[in-house]
Amino acid sequence: MALTRQEMDRKIDEHFAFEAADDVEGVLSTLAPDVEHDIVGSPTGPTHGPEGARPFYEGLFGDLADGQVKVLKRLYGEDFLVDESLWSGRAVGRPFGLEGRGRPLAFRLLHVIEFAGSGDIKRENVWLDMGAILQQLPQG
């Protein structure tokens, strides 16, 4: 049975809330046991299972602070959604391999999320606006 838009929104909003709270265990609890976690351009490539995604979140939460996500648009299909959001906060570590130096940072994200029948996230595909990130975090 297909999930409703409200059920998909509830799960992705829960996922984003755990991210905003830097709660690794919470984020992982929103993922299906066989999740494919794919941050496009990541040197690790896609990972599998919540434990495969753990290192990404542990690193991310140390590199970015005071994060807020504003949803710009969502598109829905049968058991998937596409979420365009704007992340804003501070780059306190080395986000995406770049020296943050505590600078403010804002960039768009595109999530393609597929859901398992249980309602958990079975695939998370994330695209980042690296052009905007590079402009705000020059490395000279």
PDB file of C-alpha atoms in Angstrom:
ATOM      1  CA  MET A   1       0.000   0.000   0.000  1.00  0.00           C
ATOM      2  CA  ALA A   2       1.403   3.396  -0.988  1.00  0.00           C
ATOM      3  CA  LEU A   3       2.261   5.935   1.665  1.00  0.00           C
ATOM      4  CA  THR A   4       0.313   9.176   1.768  1.00  0.00           C
ATOM      5  CA  ARG A   5       2.004  12.542   1.308  1.00  0.00           C
ATOM      6  CA  GLN A   6       1.430  13.217   5.000  1.00  0.00           C
ATOM      7  CA  GLU A   7       3.176   9.970   6.004  1.00  0.00           C
ATOM      8  CA  MET A   8       6.140  10.780   3.751  1.00  0.00           C
ATOM      9  CA  ASP A   9       6.305  14.352   5.094  1.00  0.00           C
ATOM     10  CA  ARG A  10       6.173  13.074   8.674  1.00  0.00           C
ATOM     11  CA  LYS A  11       9.121  10.711   8.120  1.00  0.00           C
ATOM     12  CA  ILE A  12      11.353  13.166   6.232  1.00  0.00           C
ATOM     13  CA  ASP A  13      10.546  15.964   8.704  1.00  0.00           C
ATOM     14  CA  GLU A  14      11.476  13.590  11.555  1.00  0.00           C
ATOM     15  CA  HIS A  15      14.734  12.759   9.727  1.00  0.00           C
ATOM     16  CA  PHE A  16      15.538  16.475   9.238  1.00  0.00           C
ATOM     17  CA  ALA A  17      14.713  17.239  12.898  1.00  0.00           C
ATOM     18  CA  PHE A  18      17.190  14.582  14.062  1.00  0.00           C
ATOM     19  CA  GLU A  19      19.778  16.092  11.705  1.00  0.00           C
ATOM     20  CA  ALA A  20      19.146  19.587  13.129  1.00  0.00           C
ATOM     21  CA  ALA A  21      19.645  18.176  16.635  1.00  0.00           C
ATOM     22  CA  ASP A  22      22.914  16.416  15.613  1.00  0.00           C
ATOM     23  CA  ASP A  23      21.288  13.167  16.782  1.00  0.00           C
ATOM     24  CA  VAL A  24      23.050  10.360  14.910  1.00  0.00           C
ATOM     25  CA  GLU A  25      21.005   7.593  16.531  1.00  0.00           C
ATOM     26  CA  GLY A  26      17.775   9.424  15.742  1.00  0.00           C
ATOM     27  CA  VAL A  27      18.719   9.886  12.087  1.00  0.00           C
ATOM     28  CA  LEU A  28      19.684   6.235  11.761  1.00  0.00           C
ATOM     29  CA  SER A  29      16.359   5.192  13.316  1.00  0.00           C
ATOM     30  CA  THR A  30      14.526   6.707  10.312  1.00  0.00           C
ATOM     31  CA  LEU A  31      16.396   4.441   7.876  1.00  0.00           C
ATOM     32  CA  ALA A  32      15.344   0.974   6.739  1.00  0.00           C
ATOM     33  CA  PRO A  33      17.741  -1.886   7.583  1.00  0.00           C
ATOM     34  CA  ASP A  34      18.745  -2.210   3.902  1.00  0.00           C
ATOM     35  CA  VAL A  35      18.884   1.545   3.157  1.00  0.00           C
ATOM     36  CA  GLU A  36      21.028   2.813   0.297  1.00  0.00           C
ATOM     37  CA  HIS A  37      22.552   6.112   1.433  1.00  0.00           C
ATOM     38  CA  ASP A  38      24.044   8.078  -1.459  1.00  0.00           C
ATOM     39  CA  ILE A  39      25.559  11.541  -1.049  1.00  0.00           C
ATOM     40  CA  VAL A  40      26.417  12.291  -4.666  1.00  0.00           C
ATOM     41  CA  GLY A  41      30.121  13.047  -5.014  1.00  0.00           C
ATOM     42  CA  SER A  42      31.085  11.508  -1.675  1.00  0.00           C
ATOM     43  CA  PRO A  43      34.393   9.642  -1.918  1.00  0.00           C
ATOM     44  CA  THR A  44      32.802   6.605  -0.238  1.00  0.00           C
ATOM     45  CA  GLY A  45      30.130   6.316  -2.912  1.00  0.00           C
ATOM     46  CA  PRO A  46      26.769   4.898  -1.853  1.00  0.00           C
ATOM     47  CA  THR A  47      26.723   3.070   1.466  1.00  0.00           C
ATOM     48  CA  HIS A  48      24.314   0.390   2.655  1.00  0.00           C
ATOM     49  CA  GLY A  49      22.514  -0.095   5.934  1.00  0.00           C
ATOM     50  CA  PRO A  50      22.259   2.400   8.795  1.00  0.00           C
ATOM     51  CA  GLU A  51      25.749   1.507  10.014  1.00  0.00           C
ATOM     52  CA  GLY A  52      27.114   2.300   6.559  1.00  0.00           C
ATOM     53  CA  ALA A  53      25.551   5.786   6.819  1.00  0.00           C
ATOM     54  CA  ARG A  54      26.814   6.397  10.377  1.00  0.00           C
ATOM     55  CA  PRO A  55      30.293   7.764   9.482  1.00  0.00           C
ATOM     56  CA  PHE A  56      28.764  10.362   7.140  1.00  0.00           C
ATOM     57  CA  TYR A  57      26.483  11.743   9.855  1.00  0.00           C
ATOM     58  CA  GLU A  58      29.157  11.652  12.562  1.00  0.00           C
ATOM     59  CA  GLY A  59      31.466  13.679  10.313  1.00  0.00           C
ATOM     60  CA  LEU A  60      28.746  16.046   9.121  1.00  0.00           C
ATOM     61  CA  PHE A  61      27.588  16.909  12.636  1.00  0.00           C
ATOM     62  CA  GLY A  62      31.168  17.807  13.592  1.00  0.00           C
ATOM     63  CA  ASP A  63      31.641  19.954  10.493  1.00  0.00           C
ATOM     64  CA  LEU A  64      28.400  21.983  10.445  1.00  0.00           C
ATOM     65  CA  ALA A  65      26.680  23.823  13.315  1.00  0.00           C
ATOM     66  CA  ASP A  66      23.490  25.780  13.987  1.00  0.00           C
ATOM     67  CA  GLY A  67      21.863  24.158  10.961  1.00  0.00           C
ATOM     68  CA  GLN A  68      18.393  25.044   9.840  1.00  0.00           C
ATOM     69  CA  VAL A  69      16.548  23.570   6.870  1.00  0.00           C
ATOM     70  CA  LYS A  70      13.863  25.466   4.990  1.00  0.00           C
ATOM     71  CA  VAL A  71      11.776  23.371   2.607  1.00  0.00           C
ATOM     72  CA  LEU A  72      11.418  25.133  -0.743  1.00  0.00           C
ATOM     73  CA  LYS A  73       9.418  22.545  -2.685  1.00  0.00           C
ATOM     74  CA  ARG A  74       8.358  18.920  -2.530  1.00  0.00           C
ATOM     75  CA  LEU A  75       7.219  16.646  -5.329  1.00  0.00           C
ATOM     76  CA  TYR A  76       5.555  13.311  -4.596  1.00  0.00           C
ATOM     77  CA  GLY A  77       5.239   9.961  -6.305  1.00  0.00           C
ATOM     78  CA  GLU A  78       4.239   6.488  -5.227  1.00  0.00           C
ATOM     79  CA  ASP A  79       6.442   5.809  -2.167  1.00  0.00           C
ATOM     80  CA  PHE A  80       8.966   8.553  -3.000  1.00  0.00           C
ATOM     81  CA  LEU A  81       9.400  12.275  -2.670  1.00  0.00           C
ATOM     82  CA  VAL A  82      11.790  14.854  -4.040  1.00  0.00           C
ATOM     83  CA  ASP A  83      12.629  17.586  -1.530  1.00  0.00           C
ATOM     84  CA  GLU A  84      14.348  20.859  -2.451  1.00  0.00           C
ATOM     85  CA  SER A  85      15.568  22.639   0.673  1.00  0.00           C
ATOM     86  CA  LEU A  86      17.870  25.438   1.764  1.00  0.00           C
ATOM     87  CA  TRP A  87      20.352  24.605   4.541  1.00  0.00           C
ATOM     88  CA  SER A  88      21.865  27.470   6.530  1.00  0.00           C
ATOM     89  CA  GLY A  89      24.212  27.535   9.487  1.00  0.00           C
ATOM     90  CA  ARG A  90      27.963  27.658  10.126  1.00  0.00           C
ATOM     91  CA  ALA A  91      30.877  25.650   8.753  1.00  0.00           C
ATOM     92  CA  VAL A  92      32.880  24.914  11.915  1.00  0.00           C
ATOM     93  CA  GLY A  93      34.966  21.945  10.772  1.00  0.00           C
ATOM     94  CA  ARG A  94      35.880  20.668   7.313  1.00  0.00           C
ATOM     95  CA  PRO A  95      32.525  20.214   5.568  1.00  0.00           C
ATOM     96  CA  PHE A  96      32.894  18.352   2.281  1.00  0.00           C
ATOM     97  CA  GLY A  97      36.691  18.551   2.684  1.00  0.00           C
ATOM     98  CA  LEU A  98      36.772  22.370   2.857  1.00  0.00           C
ATOM     99  CA  GLU A  99      38.111  24.493   5.728  1.00  0.00           C
ATOM    100  CA  GLY A 100      35.052  26.048   7.348  1.00  0.00           C
ATOM    101  CA  ARG A 101      36.714  28.387   9.881  1.00  0.00           C
ATOM    102  CA  GLY A 102      33.353  29.042  11.545  1.00  0.00           C
ATOM    103  CA  ARG A 103      32.033  30.927   8.531  1.00  0.00           C
ATOM    104  CA  PRO A 104      28.329  31.240   7.743  1.00  0.00           C
ATOM    105  CA  LEU A 105      27.135  28.908   5.025  1.00  0.00           C
ATOM    106  CA  ALA A 106      23.903  28.428   3.066  1.00  0.00           C
ATOM    107  CA  PHE A 107      23.276  26.050   0.173  1.00  0.00           C
ATOM    108  CA  ARG A 108      20.495  24.234  -1.586  1.00  0.00           C
ATOM    109  CA  LEU A 109      19.988  20.480  -1.244  1.00  0.00           C
ATOM    110  CA  LEU A 110      17.982  18.119  -3.351  1.00  0.00           C
ATOM    111  CA  HIS A 111      16.877  14.895  -1.662  1.00  0.00           C
ATOM    112  CA  VAL A 112      15.369  11.989  -3.588  1.00  0.00           C
ATOM    113  CA  ILE A 113      13.822   9.789  -0.908  1.00  0.00           C
ATOM    114  CA  GLU A 114      12.298   6.342  -1.450  1.00  0.00           C
ATOM    115  CA  PHE A 115      10.276   4.722   1.300  1.00  0.00           C
ATOM    116  CA  ALA A 116       9.900   1.103   2.378  1.00  0.00           C
ATOM    117  CA  GLY A 117       6.440  -0.294   3.069  1.00  0.00           C
ATOM    118  CA  SER A 118       7.190   0.241   6.784  1.00  0.00           C
ATOM    119  CA  GLY A 119       7.476   3.978   6.144  1.00  0.00           C
ATOM    120  CA  ASP A 120      11.219   4.030   6.804  1.00  0.00           C
ATOM    121  CA  ILE A 121      13.634   5.545   4.304  1.00  0.00           C
ATOM    122  CA  LYS A 122      14.982   2.809   2.006  1.00  0.00           C
ATOM    123  CA  ARG A 123      16.998   5.122  -0.280  1.00  0.00           C
ATOM    124  CA  GLU A 124      18.362   8.584   0.369  1.00  0.00           C
ATOM    125  CA  ASN A 125      20.006  10.283  -2.583  1.00  0.00           C
ATOM    126  CA  VAL A 126      21.338  13.788  -1.822  1.00  0.00           C
ATOM    127  CA  TRP A 127      22.628  16.429  -4.228  1.00  0.00           C
ATOM    128  CA  LEU A 128      24.395  19.510  -2.816  1.00  0.00           C
ATOM    129  CA  ASP A 129      24.954  22.898  -4.463  1.00  0.00           C
ATOM    130  CA  MET A 130      28.757  22.592  -4.332  1.00  0.00           C
ATOM    131  CA  GLY A 131      29.166  25.762  -6.428  1.00  0.00           C
ATOM    132  CA  ALA A 132      27.505  27.817  -3.684  1.00  0.00           C
ATOM    133  CA  ILE A 133      29.511  26.025  -0.984  1.00  0.00           C
ATOM    134  CA  LEU A 134      32.813  26.698  -2.779  1.00  0.00           C
ATOM    135  CA  GLN A 135      31.944  30.398  -3.240  1.00  0.00           C
ATOM    136  CA  GLN A 136      31.266  30.810   0.481  1.00  0.00           C
ATOM    137  CA  LEU A 137      34.226  28.773   1.704  1.00  0.00           C
ATOM    138  CA  PRO A 138      37.162  29.927  -0.439  1.00  0.00           C
ATOM    139  CA  GLN A 139      40.282  27.979   0.451  1.00  0.00           C
ATOM    140  CA  GLY A 140      42.991  30.599  -0.012  1.00  0.00           C
TER     141      GLY A 140
END
